[in-house]
Amino acid sequence: MTLDILISCITKMSDTGRWSGNGRGMWHRAVRADRHLSEWLSTEFVPKPWRNATRYACLALEYTGHGVPWIVVALGVLAFSSEDDGQTRRTAAALLLGLVLDLLVVGGTKVIASRPRPKHNDGHTLMSIAIDRDNAFPSGHATRGVFVAAFASVFLSSAGLTLAVIWAFCLCASRVLMGRHHVLDVLAALPLGVLEALAAAHCFDRLSHYFNSTVPA
């Protein structure tokens, strides 16, 4: 039932006219409000003296939230970790599967939804391709940040988890402040990231058949 509702919503969003905000219905009013709020947050929310520093900070967050470095790290751990360290290898494999799932889910949803980037967006995301460069819904950086933080919660101490959550929150906020995404793009990414983390955690359990390790207490 939930899947049917999700498919129905995505199908309706695939009509690009639904993102124009020119209609009179509740949906168009929500799109207009989302667009106006996003533009205000990107262009007016940060005081002028802080805008350059904020943009540099947001660019740094954009780099840390890109999928390529995370995939390279996961592959590196798999390639260079000891075969006897099944726990580490299993974690890296589950992380890699989750990252690939993230690319597929976000890329597919962006193609179907086809929501244009905000008009006030200045420049393109680092190492972006056409699908990612032209479409905004949902935010891939936001889904990835939530996914990594949620997945890492299984393994991190309370202090480490706090840092991961702060990083994910700042990453999500930066997507709107930079003008890369609308607020709704980021909000839609949050449950997707959590679901991806649950899928990766499931893979972590299943991978016990391939890596000799124990689940952390």
JSON list of C-alpha atoms in Angstrom, two decimals:
[
{"chain": "A", "resi": 1, "resn": "MET", "atom": "CA", "xyz": [0.00, 0.00, 0.00]},
{"chain": "A", "resi": 2, "resn": "THR", "atom": "CA", "xyz": [2.79, 2.43, 0.97]},
{"chain": "A", "resi": 3, "resn": "LEU", "atom": "CA", "xyz": [4.70, 1.55, -2.21]},
{"chain": "A", "resi": 4, "resn": "ASP", "atom": "CA", "xyz": [1.58, 2.22, -4.31]},
{"chain": "A", "resi": 5, "resn": "ILE", "atom": "CA", "xyz": [1.17, 5.65, -2.72]},
{"chain": "A", "resi": 6, "resn": "LEU", "atom": "CA", "xyz": [4.85, 6.45, -3.31]},
{"chain": "A", "resi": 7, "resn": "ILE", "atom": "CA", "xyz": [4.65, 5.40, -6.97]},
{"chain": "A", "resi": 8, "resn": "SER", "atom": "CA", "xyz": [1.48, 7.47, -7.42]},
{"chain": "A", "resi": 9, "resn": "CYS", "atom": "CA", "xyz": [3.17, 10.56, -5.95]},
{"chain": "A", "resi": 10, "resn": "ILE", "atom": "CA", "xyz": [6.27, 10.17, -8.12]},
{"chain": "A", "resi": 11, "resn": "THR", "atom": "CA", "xyz": [4.13, 9.63, -11.23]},
{"chain": "A", "resi": 12, "resn": "LYS", "atom": "CA", "xyz": [2.21, 12.83, -10.53]},
{"chain": "A", "resi": 13, "resn": "MET", "atom": "CA", "xyz": [5.47, 14.71, -10.01]},
{"chain": "A", "resi": 14, "resn": "SER", "atom": "CA", "xyz": [6.78, 13.50, -13.38]},
{"chain": "A", "resi": 15, "resn": "ASP", "atom": "CA", "xyz": [4.47, 16.06, -14.97]},
{"chain": "A", "resi": 16, "resn": "THR", "atom": "CA", "xyz": [6.95, 18.97, -15.00]},
{"chain": "A", "resi": 17, "resn": "GLY", "atom": "CA", "xyz": [4.06, 21.44, -15.08]},
{"chain": "A", "resi": 18, "resn": "ARG", "atom": "CA", "xyz": [3.37, 20.50, -11.48]},
{"chain": "A", "resi": 19, "resn": "TRP", "atom": "CA", "xyz": [6.57, 22.29, -10.47]},
{"chain": "A", "resi": 20, "resn": "SER", "atom": "CA", "xyz": [5.55, 25.58, -12.11]},
{"chain": "A", "resi": 21, "resn": "GLY", "atom": "CA", "xyz": [3.44, 26.70, -9.17]},
{"chain": "A", "resi": 22, "resn": "ASN", "atom": "CA", "xyz": [1.08, 28.49, -11.56]},
{"chain": "A", "resi": 23, "resn": "GLY", "atom": "CA", "xyz": [-2.07, 26.60, -10.61]},
{"chain": "A", "resi": 24, "resn": "ARG", "atom": "CA", "xyz": [-4.62, 27.31, -7.90]},
{"chain": "A", "resi": 25, "resn": "GLY", "atom": "CA", "xyz": [-4.62, 24.01, -6.03]},
{"chain": "A", "resi": 26, "resn": "MET", "atom": "CA", "xyz": [-2.94, 23.14, -2.75]},
{"chain": "A", "resi": 27, "resn": "TRP", "atom": "CA", "xyz": [0.00, 21.52, -4.54]},
{"chain": "A", "resi": 28, "resn": "HIS", "atom": "CA", "xyz": [0.83, 24.65, -6.54]},
{"chain": "A", "resi": 29, "resn": "ARG", "atom": "CA", "xyz": [0.52, 26.82, -3.45]},
{"chain": "A", "resi": 30, "resn": "ALA", "atom": "CA", "xyz": [2.95, 24.52, -1.66]},
{"chain": "A", "resi": 31, "resn": "VAL", "atom": "CA", "xyz": [5.39, 24.68, -4.61]},
{"chain": "A", "resi": 32, "resn": "ARG", "atom": "CA", "xyz": [5.24, 28.48, -4.66]},
{"chain": "A", "resi": 33, "resn": "ALA", "atom": "CA", "xyz": [5.79, 28.67, -0.89]},
{"chain": "A", "resi": 34, "resn": "ASP", "atom": "CA", "xyz": [8.68, 26.21, -1.15]},
{"chain": "A", "resi": 35, "resn": "ARG", "atom": "CA", "xyz": [10.26, 28.22, -3.97]},
{"chain": "A", "resi": 36, "resn": "HIS", "atom": "CA", "xyz": [9.93, 31.56, -2.18]},
{"chain": "A", "resi": 37, "resn": "LEU", "atom": "CA", "xyz": [11.21, 30.20, 1.15]},
{"chain": "A", "resi": 38, "resn": "SER", "atom": "CA", "xyz": [14.17, 28.52, -0.55]},
{"chain": "A", "resi": 39, "resn": "GLU", "atom": "CA", "xyz": [15.13, 31.70, -2.40]},
{"chain": "A", "resi": 40, "resn": "TRP", "atom": "CA", "xyz": [14.89, 33.76, 0.79]},
{"chain": "A", "resi": 41, "resn": "LEU", "atom": "CA", "xyz": [17.06, 31.32, 2.73]},
{"chain": "A", "resi": 42, "resn": "SER", "atom": "CA", "xyz": [19.64, 31.30, -0.06]},
{"chain": "A", "resi": 43, "resn": "THR", "atom": "CA", "xyz": [19.80, 35.03, -0.78]},
{"chain": "A", "resi": 44, "resn": "GLU", "atom": "CA", "xyz": [18.64, 36.85, 2.36]},
{"chain": "A", "resi": 45, "resn": "PHE", "atom": "CA", "xyz": [18.91, 34.62, 5.44]},
{"chain": "A", "resi": 46, "resn": "VAL", "atom": "CA", "xyz": [22.69, 34.91, 5.89]},
{"chain": "A", "resi": 47, "resn": "PRO", "atom": "CA", "xyz": [23.88, 38.47, 6.76]},
{"chain": "A", "resi": 48, "resn": "LYS", "atom": "CA", "xyz": [26.00, 40.04, 4.02]},
{"chain": "A", "resi": 49, "resn": "PRO", "atom": "CA", "xyz": [29.27, 40.13, 6.04]},
{"chain": "A", "resi": 50, "resn": "TRP", "atom": "CA", "xyz": [29.06, 36.36, 6.51]},
{"chain": "A", "resi": 51, "resn": "ARG", "atom": "CA", "xyz": [28.01, 35.30, 3.01]},
{"chain": "A", "resi": 52, "resn": "ASN", "atom": "CA", "xyz": [31.45, 34.61, 1.54]},
{"chain": "A", "resi": 53, "resn": "ALA", "atom": "CA", "xyz": [32.56, 32.59, 4.56]},
{"chain": "A", "resi": 54, "resn": "THR", "atom": "CA", "xyz": [29.24, 30.72, 4.55]},
{"chain": "A", "resi": 55, "resn": "ARG", "atom": "CA", "xyz": [29.61, 29.88, 0.88]},
{"chain": "A", "resi": 56, "resn": "TYR", "atom": "CA", "xyz": [33.13, 28.50, 1.37]},
{"chain": "A", "resi": 57, "resn": "ALA", "atom": "CA", "xyz": [31.88, 26.41, 4.29]},
{"chain": "A", "resi": 58, "resn": "CYS", "atom": "CA", "xyz": [29.00, 25.12, 2.17]},
{"chain": "A", "resi": 59, "resn": "LEU", "atom": "CA", "xyz": [31.40, 24.25, -0.67]},
{"chain": "A", "resi": 60, "resn": "ALA", "atom": "CA", "xyz": [33.55, 22.27, 1.78]},
{"chain": "A", "resi": 61, "resn": "LEU", "atom": "CA", "xyz": [30.45, 20.41, 2.95]},
{"chain": "A", "resi": 62, "resn": "GLU", "atom": "CA", "xyz": [29.50, 19.76, -0.68]},
{"chain": "A", "resi": 63, "resn": "TYR", "atom": "CA", "xyz": [32.84, 18.03, -1.22]},
{"chain": "A", "resi": 64, "resn": "THR", "atom": "CA", "xyz": [32.50, 15.90, 1.91]},
{"chain": "A", "resi": 65, "resn": "GLY", "atom": "CA", "xyz": [28.99, 14.83, 0.89]},
{"chain": "A", "resi": 66, "resn": "HIS", "atom": "CA", "xyz": [29.81, 13.84, -2.67]},
{"chain": "A", "resi": 67, "resn": "GLY", "atom": "CA", "xyz": [29.35, 10.17, -3.46]},
{"chain": "A", "resi": 68, "resn": "VAL", "atom": "CA", "xyz": [32.71, 9.58, -5.18]},
{"chain": "A", "resi": 69, "resn": "PRO", "atom": "CA", "xyz": [34.96, 10.03, -2.08]},
{"chain": "A", "resi": 70, "resn": "TRP", "atom": "CA", "xyz": [32.71, 7.78, -0.01]},
{"chain": "A", "resi": 71, "resn": "ILE", "atom": "CA", "xyz": [32.75, 5.05, -2.66]},
{"chain": "A", "resi": 72, "resn": "VAL", "atom": "CA", "xyz": [36.54, 5.33, -3.00]},
{"chain": "A", "resi": 73, "resn": "VAL", "atom": "CA", "xyz": [36.93, 4.99, 0.78]},
{"chain": "A", "resi": 74, "resn": "ALA", "atom": "CA", "xyz": [34.66, 1.93, 0.91]},
{"chain": "A", "resi": 75, "resn": "LEU", "atom": "CA", "xyz": [36.51, 0.29, -1.98]},
{"chain": "A", "resi": 76, "resn": "GLY", "atom": "CA", "xyz": [39.87, 1.15, -0.41]},
{"chain": "A", "resi": 77, "resn": "VAL", "atom": "CA", "xyz": [38.93, -0.47, 2.89]},
{"chain": "A", "resi": 78, "resn": "LEU", "atom": "CA", "xyz": [37.75, -3.59, 1.06]},
{"chain": "A", "resi": 79, "resn": "ALA", "atom": "CA", "xyz": [40.93, -3.73, -1.00]},
{"chain": "A", "resi": 80, "resn": "PHE", "atom": "CA", "xyz": [43.51, -3.09, 1.71]},
{"chain": "A", "resi": 81, "resn": "SER", "atom": "CA", "xyz": [42.01, -4.35, 4.96]},
{"chain": "A", "resi": 82, "resn": "SER", "atom": "CA", "xyz": [43.16, -7.68, 6.32]},
{"chain": "A", "resi": 83, "resn": "GLU", "atom": "CA", "xyz": [41.14, -10.71, 5.26]},
{"chain": "A", "resi": 84, "resn": "ASP", "atom": "CA", "xyz": [41.06, -11.70, 8.93]},
{"chain": "A", "resi": 85, "resn": "ASP", "atom": "CA", "xyz": [39.29, -8.46, 9.83]},
{"chain": "A", "resi": 86, "resn": "GLY", "atom": "CA", "xyz": [35.84, -9.60, 8.77]},
{"chain": "A", "resi": 87, "resn": "GLN", "atom": "CA", "xyz": [34.06, -6.94, 10.82]},
{"chain": "A", "resi": 88, "resn": "THR", "atom": "CA", "xyz": [35.73, -4.06, 8.97]},
{"chain": "A", "resi": 89, "resn": "ARG", "atom": "CA", "xyz": [35.34, -5.66, 5.55]},
{"chain": "A", "resi": 90, "resn": "ARG", "atom": "CA", "xyz": [31.68, -6.42, 6.19]},
{"chain": "A", "resi": 91, "resn": "THR", "atom": "CA", "xyz": [31.05, -2.83, 7.26]},
{"chain": "A", "resi": 92, "resn": "ALA", "atom": "CA", "xyz": [32.79, -1.46, 4.17]},
{"chain": "A", "resi": 93, "resn": "ALA", "atom": "CA", "xyz": [30.85, -3.81, 1.88]},
{"chain": "A", "resi": 94, "resn": "ALA", "atom": "CA", "xyz": [27.52, -2.82, 3.42]},
{"chain": "A", "resi": 95, "resn": "LEU", "atom": "CA", "xyz": [28.46, 0.87, 3.15]},
{"chain": "A", "resi": 96, "resn": "LEU", "atom": "CA", "xyz": [29.38, 0.41, -0.51]},
{"chain": "A", "resi": 97, "resn": "LEU", "atom": "CA", "xyz": [26.09, -1.36, -1.29]},
{"chain": "A", "resi": 98, "resn": "GLY", "atom": "CA", "xyz": [24.20, 1.44, 0.47]},
{"chain": "A", "resi": 99, "resn": "LEU", "atom": "CA", "xyz": [26.03, 4.09, -1.55]},
{"chain": "A", "resi": 100, "resn": "VAL", "atom": "CA", "xyz": [25.25, 2.32, -4.81]},
{"chain": "A", "resi": 101, "resn": "LEU", "atom": "CA", "xyz": [21.60, 2.02, -3.75]},
{"chain": "A", "resi": 102, "resn": "ASP", "atom": "CA", "xyz": [21.62, 5.75, -2.98]},
{"chain": "A", "resi": 103, "resn": "LEU", "atom": "CA", "xyz": [22.85, 6.56, -6.49]},
{"chain": "A", "resi": 104, "resn": "LEU", "atom": "CA", "xyz": [20.16, 4.38, -8.06]},
{"chain": "A", "resi": 105, "resn": "VAL", "atom": "CA", "xyz": [17.29, 5.63, -5.91]},
{"chain": "A", "resi": 106, "resn": "VAL", "atom": "CA", "xyz": [18.18, 9.33, -6.13]},
{"chain": "A", "resi": 107, "resn": "GLY", "atom": "CA", "xyz": [19.08, 9.19, -9.81]},
{"chain": "A", "resi": 108, "resn": "GLY", "atom": "CA", "xyz": [15.89, 7.35, -10.72]},
{"chain": "A", "resi": 109, "resn": "THR", "atom": "CA", "xyz": [13.70, 9.68, -8.66]},
{"chain": "A", "resi": 110, "resn": "LYS", "atom": "CA", "xyz": [15.34, 12.76, -10.18]},
{"chain": "A", "resi": 111, "resn": "VAL", "atom": "CA", "xyz": [14.64, 11.51, -13.69]},
{"chain": "A", "resi": 112, "resn": "ILE", "atom": "CA", "xyz": [11.00, 10.76, -12.88]},
{"chain": "A", "resi": 113, "resn": "ALA", "atom": "CA", "xyz": [10.33, 13.92, -10.87]},
{"chain": "A", "resi": 114, "resn": "SER", "atom": "CA", "xyz": [12.32, 16.22, -13.22]},
{"chain": "A", "resi": 115, "resn": "ARG", "atom": "CA", "xyz": [12.15, 19.24, -10.93]},
{"chain": "A", "resi": 116, "resn": "PRO", "atom": "CA", "xyz": [14.47, 21.98, -12.20]},
{"chain": "A", "resi": 117, "resn": "ARG", "atom": "CA", "xyz": [17.17, 23.42, -9.99]},
{"chain": "A", "resi": 118, "resn": "PRO", "atom": "CA", "xyz": [16.34, 26.72, -8.26]},
{"chain": "A", "resi": 119, "resn": "LYS", "atom": "CA", "xyz": [16.72, 29.74, -10.54]},
{"chain": "A", "resi": 120, "resn": "HIS", "atom": "CA", "xyz": [18.98, 31.39, -7.97]},
{"chain": "A", "resi": 121, "resn": "ASN", "atom": "CA", "xyz": [21.43, 28.46, -8.03]},
{"chain": "A", "resi": 122, "resn": "ASP", "atom": "CA", "xyz": [24.90, 29.75, -8.87]},
{"chain": "A", "resi": 123, "resn": "GLY", "atom": "CA", "xyz": [27.05, 27.15, -10.60]},
{"chain": "A", "resi": 124, "resn": "HIS", "atom": "CA", "xyz": [26.96, 23.36, -10.69]},
{"chain": "A", "resi": 125, "resn": "THR", "atom": "CA", "xyz": [27.63, 20.69, -8.11]},
{"chain": "A", "resi": 126, "resn": "LEU", "atom": "CA", "xyz": [31.12, 19.21, -8.09]},
{"chain": "A", "resi": 127, "resn": "MET", "atom": "CA", "xyz": [31.57, 16.35, -10.62]},
{"chain": "A", "resi": 128, "resn": "SER", "atom": "CA", "xyz": [27.88, 16.30, -11.50]},
{"chain": "A", "resi": 129, "resn": "ILE", "atom": "CA", "xyz": [26.39, 14.58, -14.54]},
{"chain": "A", "resi": 130, "resn": "ALA", "atom": "CA", "xyz": [23.41, 15.75, -16.57]},
{"chain": "A", "resi": 131, "resn": "ILE", "atom": "CA", "xyz": [20.83, 13.87, -14.50]},
{"chain": "A", "resi": 132, "resn": "ASP", "atom": "CA", "xyz": [22.16, 15.36, -11.29]},
{"chain": "A", "resi": 133, "resn": "ARG", "atom": "CA", "xyz": [23.06, 18.76, -12.71]},
{"chain": "A", "resi": 134, "resn": "ASP", "atom": "CA", "xyz": [19.65, 19.57, -14.16]},
{"chain": "A", "resi": 135, "resn": "ASN", "atom": "CA", "xyz": [17.28, 17.96, -11.65]},
{"chain": "A", "resi": 136, "resn": "ALA", "atom": "CA", "xyz": [16.79, 18.92, -8.02]},
{"chain": "A", "resi": 137, "resn": "PHE", "atom": "CA", "xyz": [14.31, 16.53, -6.41]},
{"chain": "A", "resi": 138, "resn": "PRO", "atom": "CA", "xyz": [15.44, 14.94, -4.13]},
{"chain": "A", "resi": 139, "resn": "SER", "atom": "CA", "xyz": [18.81, 16.20, -2.88]},
{"chain": "A", "resi": 140, "resn": "GLY", "atom": "CA", "xyz": [21.43, 13.50, -3.35]},
{"chain": "A", "resi": 141, "resn": "HIS", "atom": "CA", "xyz": [23.83, 15.10, -0.88]},
{"chain": "A", "resi": 142, "resn": "ALA", "atom": "CA", "xyz": [21.08, 15.19, 1.74]},
{"chain": "A", "resi": 143, "resn": "THR", "atom": "CA", "xyz": [20.11, 11.53, 1.26]},
{"chain": "A", "resi": 144, "resn": "ARG", "atom": "CA", "xyz": [23.76, 10.55, 1.43]},
{"chain": "A", "resi": 145, "resn": "GLY", "atom": "CA", "xyz": [24.41, 12.56, 4.56]},
{"chain": "A", "resi": 146, "resn": "VAL", "atom": "CA", "xyz": [21.42, 11.07, 6.36]},
{"chain": "A", "resi": 147, "resn": "PHE", "atom": "CA", "xyz": [22.30, 7.58, 5.12]},
{"chain": "A", "resi": 148, "resn": "VAL", "atom": "CA", "xyz": [25.92, 7.78, 6.31]},
{"chain": "A", "resi": 149, "resn": "ALA", "atom": "CA", "xyz": [24.97, 9.23, 9.71]},
{"chain": "A", "resi": 150, "resn": "ALA", "atom": "CA", "xyz": [22.18, 6.70, 10.27]},
{"chain": "A", "resi": 151, "resn": "PHE", "atom": "CA", "xyz": [24.31, 3.76, 9.12]},
{"chain": "A", "resi": 152, "resn": "ALA", "atom": "CA", "xyz": [27.26, 4.90, 11.25]},
{"chain": "A", "resi": 153, "resn": "SER", "atom": "CA", "xyz": [25.03, 5.09, 14.33]},
{"chain": "A", "resi": 154, "resn": "VAL", "atom": "CA", "xyz": [25.39, 1.32, 14.65]},
{"chain": "A", "resi": 155, "resn": "PHE", "atom": "CA", "xyz": [29.16, 1.57, 15.10]},
{"chain": "A", "resi": 156, "resn": "LEU", "atom": "CA", "xyz": [29.94, 5.00, 16.59]},
{"chain": "A", "resi": 157, "resn": "SER", "atom": "CA", "xyz": [30.16, 6.07, 20.21]},
{"chain": "A", "resi": 158, "resn": "SER", "atom": "CA", "xyz": [27.78, 8.76, 21.43]},
{"chain": "A", "resi": 159, "resn": "ALA", "atom": "CA", "xyz": [30.38, 11.47, 20.73]},
{"chain": "A", "resi": 160, "resn": "GLY", "atom": "CA", "xyz": [31.05, 10.17, 17.23]},
{"chain": "A", "resi": 161, "resn": "LEU", "atom": "CA", "xyz": [27.35, 9.88, 16.51]},
{"chain": "A", "resi": 162, "resn": "THR", "atom": "CA", "xyz": [26.81, 13.47, 17.64]},
{"chain": "A", "resi": 163, "resn": "LEU", "atom": "CA", "xyz": [29.47, 14.67, 15.20]},
{"chain": "A", "resi": 164, "resn": "ALA", "atom": "CA", "xyz": [27.94, 12.58, 12.40]},
{"chain": "A", "resi": 165, "resn": "VAL", "atom": "CA", "xyz": [24.48, 14.04, 13.03]},
{"chain": "A", "resi": 166, "resn": "ILE", "atom": "CA", "xyz": [25.85, 17.59, 13.13]},
{"chain": "A", "resi": 167, "resn": "TRP", "atom": "CA", "xyz": [27.68, 16.99, 9.84]},
{"chain": "A", "resi": 168, "resn": "ALA", "atom": "CA", "xyz": [24.56, 15.57, 8.19]},
{"chain": "A", "resi": 169, "resn": "PHE", "atom": "CA", "xyz": [22.42, 18.48, 9.43]},
{"chain": "A", "resi": 170, "resn": "CYS", "atom": "CA", "xyz": [24.92, 21.07, 8.19]},
{"chain": "A", "resi": 171, "resn": "LEU", "atom": "CA", "xyz": [25.20, 19.27, 4.86]},
{"chain": "A", "resi": 172, "resn": "CYS", "atom": "CA", "xyz": [21.41, 19.32, 4.41]},
{"chain": "A", "resi": 173, "resn": "ALA", "atom": "CA", "xyz": [21.19, 23.00, 5.36]},
{"chain": "A", "resi": 174, "resn": "SER", "atom": "CA", "xyz": [24.04, 23.91, 3.00]},
{"chain": "A", "resi": 175, "resn": "ARG", "atom": "CA", "xyz": [22.12, 22.58, -0.01]},
{"chain": "A", "resi": 176, "resn": "VAL", "atom": "CA", "xyz": [19.44, 25.24, 0.51]},
{"chain": "A", "resi": 177, "resn": "LEU", "atom": "CA", "xyz": [21.81, 28.03, 1.58]},
{"chain": "A", "resi": 178, "resn": "MET", "atom": "CA", "xyz": [23.89, 27.51, -1.58]},
{"chain": "A", "resi": 179, "resn": "GLY", "atom": "CA", "xyz": [20.79, 27.55, -3.75]},
{"chain": "A", "resi": 180, "resn": "ARG", "atom": "CA", "xyz": [21.46, 24.03, -4.99]},
{"chain": "A", "resi": 181, "resn": "HIS", "atom": "CA", "xyz": [18.06, 22.79, -3.79]},
{"chain": "A", "resi": 182, "resn": "HIS", "atom": "CA", "xyz": [14.66, 23.83, -2.56]},
{"chain": "A", "resi": 183, "resn": "VAL", "atom": "CA", "xyz": [13.62, 23.08, 1.01]},
{"chain": "A", "resi": 184, "resn": "LEU", "atom": "CA", "xyz": [11.24, 20.36, -0.20]},
{"chain": "A", "resi": 185, "resn": "ASP", "atom": "CA", "xyz": [14.08, 18.63, -2.08]},
{"chain": "A", "resi": 186, "resn": "VAL", "atom": "CA", "xyz": [15.98, 18.29, 1.19]},
{"chain": "A", "resi": 187, "resn": "LEU", "atom": "CA", "xyz": [12.98, 17.28, 3.30]},
{"chain": "A", "resi": 188, "resn": "ALA", "atom": "CA", "xyz": [12.11, 14.52, 0.81]},
{"chain": "A", "resi": 189, "resn": "ALA", "atom": "CA", "xyz": [15.67, 13.23, 1.08]},
{"chain": "A", "resi": 190, "resn": "LEU", "atom": "CA", "xyz": [15.50, 12.59, 4.83]},
{"chain": "A", "resi": 191, "resn": "PRO", "atom": "CA", "xyz": [13.26, 9.48, 4.83]},
{"chain": "A", "resi": 192, "resn": "LEU", "atom": "CA", "xyz": [15.07, 8.15, 1.76]},
{"chain": "A", "resi": 193, "resn": "GLY", "atom": "CA", "xyz": [18.40, 8.32, 3.60]},
{"chain": "A", "resi": 194, "resn": "VAL", "atom": "CA", "xyz": [16.95, 6.49, 6.60]},
{"chain": "A", "resi": 195, "resn": "LEU", "atom": "CA", "xyz": [15.49, 3.75, 4.39]},
{"chain": "A", "resi": 196, "resn": "GLU", "atom": "CA", "xyz": [18.84, 3.35, 2.63]},
{"chain": "A", "resi": 197, "resn": "ALA", "atom": "CA", "xyz": [20.55, 2.99, 6.02]},
{"chain": "A", "resi": 198, "resn": "LEU", "atom": "CA", "xyz": [18.07, 0.28, 7.03]},
{"chain": "A", "resi": 199, "resn": "ALA", "atom": "CA", "xyz": [18.78, -1.53, 3.75]},
{"chain": "A", "resi": 200, "resn": "ALA", "atom": "CA", "xyz": [22.54, -1.27, 4.33]},
{"chain": "A", "resi": 201, "resn": "ALA", "atom": "CA", "xyz": [22.13, -2.57, 7.89]},
{"chain": "A", "resi": 202, "resn": "HIS", "atom": "CA", "xyz": [20.18, -5.53, 6.49]},
{"chain": "A", "resi": 203, "resn": "CYS", "atom": "CA", "xyz": [23.02, -6.15, 4.04]},
{"chain": "A", "resi": 204, "resn": "PHE", "atom": "CA", "xyz": [25.47, -6.00, 6.95]},
{"chain": "A", "resi": 205, "resn": "ASP", "atom": "CA", "xyz": [23.63, -8.89, 8.62]},
{"chain": "A", "resi": 206, "resn": "ARG", "atom": "CA", "xyz": [23.41, -10.88, 5.38]},
{"chain": "A", "resi": 207, "resn": "LEU", "atom": "CA", "xyz": [27.11, -10.41, 4.64]},
{"chain": "A", "resi": 208, "resn": "SER", "atom": "CA", "xyz": [28.00, -12.51, 7.68]},
{"chain": "A", "resi": 209, "resn": "HIS", "atom": "CA", "xyz": [27.87, -15.46, 5.28]},
{"chain": "A", "resi": 210, "resn": "TYR", "atom": "CA", "xyz": [30.81, -13.99, 3.35]},
{"chain": "A", "resi": 211, "resn": "PHE", "atom": "CA", "xyz": [32.88, -12.39, 6.09]},
{"chain": "A", "resi": 212, "resn": "ASN", "atom": "CA", "xyz": [33.76, -14.15, 9.31]},
{"chain": "A", "resi": 213, "resn": "SER", "atom": "CA", "xyz": [32.86, -11.57, 11.95]},
{"chain": "A", "resi": 214, "resn": "THR", "atom": "CA", "xyz": [30.45, -10.89, 14.72]},
{"chain": "A", "resi": 215, "resn": "VAL", "atom": "CA", "xyz": [27.83, -8.20, 15.00]},
{"chain": "A", "resi": 216, "resn": "PRO", "atom": "CA", "xyz": [28.95, -5.41, 17.34]},
{"chain": "A", "resi": 217, "resn": "ALA", "atom": "CA", "xyz": [27.36, -5.45, 20.78]}
]
